[in-house]
Amino acid sequence: MFKKYHIPTESAPSKKRIGKFLVERDLDYCINCGDCIKACLYDVHKRRQEDVRIMAEPDSYKCKGCFRCVIECPQGALSLHDNPEFFKLGDSYYIPKMIKTIWNEAENGRVPVSGAGYRGNFSGPRFDGIWTDMSEIVRPTRDGIHGREYISTAVDLGRRLPYLKFDSNKNVEGVPPNIEIPIPILFNPPPHELNDKTLQLIVANVATKLGTYAIIDADDYQELCNYNVIPRFSSDSNLNLELVKRAKIVEVDYRRNLMEDLRLLKDSHSDILVSIRIALKRGLEPLIMDLTKRGAEIFHLYADYQGNEFEQKPRFITDSLRSVDDYIVDYCLREQITIIASGGIGAAEHVPKTIACGASVVGIDIAYLIALEIGQFDTHIQRFPPIEVTDMDLEWGTQRIINLMNSWRDQLLEVLGAMGMREVRRLQGETGRMIFYVDEEKELYDLVGL
Amino acid sequence: MLKTVKVRRAPFEIRSISKHKVSYTDACIDCGLCENICPYGVHKRLPGHLKMDRPNSSNCIGPKCKENSFYCVSLCPYNAIRIEPNSDYMVLGDPIWTPDLLLATWYQAETGEPPLSIEYRIGDSGGGFDKLRFKFRKESSNGTEKEHIRTSIELNKRSYGARIEIPVPWYGAGMSFGSISLNTMLARAKASQAWNTFVSTGEGGYPEQLVPYKDHIITQLATGQFGVTEQTIGYARIVEIKYAQGAKPGLGGHLLADKVTPDVAKIRESVPWNSLFSPFPFHSVYSVEDHKKHVDWIRVMSPNPDVLISAKVSSPTDVEMVAVGCYHAGVNIFNVDGSYGGTGAAPDIAKKNIAMPIEYAIQKVHRFLVDEGIRDEITFMVSGGIRTAYDIAKAIALGADGVIIGTADLVACGCTRCGNCEAGRGCPHGIATTDHELVELIQPDWGAQRICNLYYSWQNQLVDILWRLGFDDIRDLRGAGLSEKYEEYGGKGVLQSG
Ligand code: SF4
Ligand code: SF4
Ligand code: SF4
Ligand code: SF4
């Protein structure tokens, strides 16, 4: 029977409890009438336990900013303020709103839902300049109530044959090794500044439970080899064939005699998959083409933590991927390889947008750190406060990231469902189903005039 | 210009949020001088009281009052008056519905005219309507010439179906029973009746309390088909088929994981405590031909042979093709609901990311219909993010015939756009809820008067916009925002980016 992929979520409440609002009661005006207790539907206002004649300090974390108590207080004693702690979160890329969204998703594992319409800027840079398409009428194959649940989010890691060949016994010949993962998301290693055993264990644990993979430093492989991990050999480390003999996938940084190393790996473990990790830059296309023609199967193209190329004047990851994708599509080789893209993936919608711009799979990093409630950091100058992961409840951390992934997967289903797509594999490189701000603005203002 | 509706003041009974906060320092000796200084009634001492009452900050026009001879701050002999930005104002709103737009809408709903010192025309989203400006040709007039300016539009341009004209270029969007309270529905129905326009039921059925207003109610038929019967279709002069909704395009209803109990899950063959989605799309409609059957079916079923059919769709990349499809299916009204429109509950990812904002879709549809030679046979209404009279005018200038209003009606009734409609007991202000205690917060007559007042203010502003552009009929504004190069689409270049 068809077994539905299911991610087990469970509430994993915030430890930091930083809300967006601060509710302030002006004690000079408050007459302790208690009207606000009734006005607030979310239990912000209570009387003091030790003296019920007096109002307790408002529990601002629970405030949803509806303004009802502010409006109804007969004394005008209440006011709402922006919580300064909230606005200190994150940096210029991972803005407080994104962090709060991840925190909510990590807490309950659900799709964030709210009433009233959209509340942000009309458009924005990077991912915010892309909208995804929808279909008004979809084919009957997408059967209503159940349809969405049978949309597949699985993707393959490995090389795909352009066509099948059969031997005399009618068996398919020469199928290259291939691994299917149920969600198009892998875990990048955390920034070096944060490298910590418990943190690694949490991420490896999450990857294993979800059936996907976490990329780790090859030096740490020994301890984590029972988990779904991908040991990575950075450009300054030598391949240790003995060490990775149990691994299904390894990642190798692009290096001078790469193809030789690849051959060595393949010779000693015929089933191993090798991902070639390359920093995103301009002009990578011919290199990727060349490696593809010489048998490369997986590329991991990584941008910096803010999704930018490693360049003086960087393009954003989506633009970069589009040009790589266009190039290999022209040579009809795109379908044969897997492209992992990482850097700057910090919200559920970034996953389908990155895939539509040409990735097969995305890798996340800062997003799972945020789920673990890292709050004040700066990815631009690589400043990460030490998170006290050694003390961290292993279960809590694991559950938070699992919740986040369930929420993101459900949101991916929403986006695919709206487009009338039955599997995420078909989204790869579908820029025609994306709406780009730059194109639309140009069309509109060509008509209106400037 | 037709004026049928009277403005009557309909204030909040409760204090409303203000932009500036006026307060007295300890130096105040309660002399009461300021009470006589401020012409806006900010300072008051209740009869028989020694102390000054709490100042009514909502009426204060803020630091720009400095230019006036009556600036209380400098006239107070004890320098005891403070005027500061109000922290509530800073927290309120968002880039689309800015705090100013919320305050301005509340003000118009109360008084029927635009506020003096608050931005009531555009928001701060940095794009779309907020980036378009009118190139006005004249400054404001004394009013007499404006009497002849027409703001009415026709809802049917086909050779068949009733001829229906509404005095203002808008009607009310579908908001279902369940997503909003019966009282709020009644308020909207009463306002539509007063203005001789329409409001749609939304997909949650047709409460019998609405029947007295049936001439102004559009029956909506959506994928759930909740409460749609031959009878409710029979009531309507216009039936609206909802294919999709802008805020959640391509998604059906959304049942929160909270509500998927093991029992619910069992019936639906799903996993308990996991979100569920009700159908999208219509399972009877998989093609344009099916769509036509659908439309014909309503025409046959309705006892009213002149019934108008409207199709409501969202804004995908091929929205103009959808428009032509709807034309060929025989609809009278084609409604595109842009992605930034309102909702009772929708996934945030859908609101922000799926389908294009209405500003882009309008000109595409308009031009395509013109090119196909069918523009004057179909009424093209747009919705999803129309907040102000200026938005209405801009939408029409981009090529729509008229607009459909949802959220603004709710804001008129006191919505703060906090987004909590779907959580727990629903809207804390009693607007979008079915909680029996909360619904009492909105009285239908009061709500209706506030919506009427807002509409009154809007109609005056539209007339003013038309006059300043040199038009005497709103129908001439259609497509006029496109540059002169595109005269075939109505282009007169009255818009610019700014
Ligand atoms: S409603 Fe106002 S006066 Fe009454 S207890 Fe609350 S803060 Fe104090
Ligand atoms: S603003 Fe609303 S949610 Fe916040 S404390 Fe007041 S009533 Fe409660
Ligand atoms: S600043 Fe002007 S409007 Fe405000 S209270 Fe003083 S006099 Fe009145
Ligand atoms: S006030 Fe808040 S909860 Fe009520 S309708 Fe408006 S957005 Fe929804």
Coordinates of N, CA and C and ligand atoms in Angstrom, one line a residue, chain B residues 22 34 37-43 56 59-63 65-66 68 70-73 81 83, ligand 3:
Chain B
V22 N -1.3 63.6 23.6 CA -1.2 64.9 24.3 C -1.3 64.6 25.8
C34 N -6.2 76.2 28.1 CA -6.0 75.5 26.8 C -7.4 75.1 26.2
I37 N -8.4 77.6 24.0 CA -7.4 77.8 22.9 C -7.6 76.9 21.7
C38 N -7.7 75.6 22.0 CA -7.7 74.6 20.9 C -9.0 74.5 20.2
P39 N -9.1 74.8 18.9 CA -10.4 74.7 18.2 C -10.9 73.3 17.9
Y40 N -10.0 72.3 18.2 CA -10.4 70.9 17.9 C -10.9 70.2 19.1
G41 N -11.1 70.9 20.2 CA -11.7 70.2 21.4 C -10.8 69.2 22.0
V42 N -9.5 69.4 22.0 CA -8.6 68.4 22.6 C -8.7 68.5 24.1
H43 N -8.7 69.7 24.6 CA -8.6 69.9 26.1 C -10.0 70.2 26.6
N56 N -8.3 64.7 24.7 CA -8.7 63.8 23.6 C -7.7 63.9 22.4
N59 N -8.1 64.1 18.4 CA -8.5 65.3 17.6 C -7.3 66.2 17.3
C60 N -6.2 66.0 18.0 CA -5.0 66.9 17.9 C -4.4 66.7 16.5
I61 N -4.0 67.8 15.9 CA -3.4 67.7 14.6 C -1.9 67.6 14.6
G62 N -1.3 67.6 15.8 CA 0.1 67.3 16.0 C 1.0 68.5 15.9
P63 N 2.3 68.2 15.9 CA 3.3 69.3 15.9 C 3.2 70.3 14.8
C65 N 0.8 71.9 14.1 CA 0.0 73.0 14.6 C 0.8 74.2 15.1
K66 N 2.1 74.0 15.2 CA 3.0 75.1 15.6 C 2.8 76.3 14.7
N68 N 0.1 77.5 13.7 CA -1.1 78.2 14.1 C -0.9 79.2 15.2
F70 N -2.9 79.4 17.5 CA -3.5 78.8 18.7 C -2.7 77.6 19.2
Y71 N -1.4 77.5 18.9 CA -0.7 76.3 19.3 C -0.6 76.3 20.8
C72 N -1.3 75.3 21.4 CA -1.5 75.3 22.9 C -0.1 75.1 23.6
V73 N 0.8 74.4 23.0 CA 2.0 74.1 23.6 C 2.8 75.3 24.0
I81 N 2.1 71.4 28.6 CA 1.5 70.5 27.6 C 2.6 69.8 26.7
I83 N 3.3 67.2 23.5 CA 2.7 66.5 22.3 C 3.8 65.6 21.7
Ligands
SF4_3 S1 -1.4 71.2 19.3 FE1 -3.1 72.3 18.3 S2 -4.6 70.7 17.8 FE2 -3.2 69.8 19.3 S3 -4.1 70.2 21.2 FE3 -2.8 71.9 20.9 S4 -4.0 73.5 19.9 FE4 -5.2 71.6 19.8

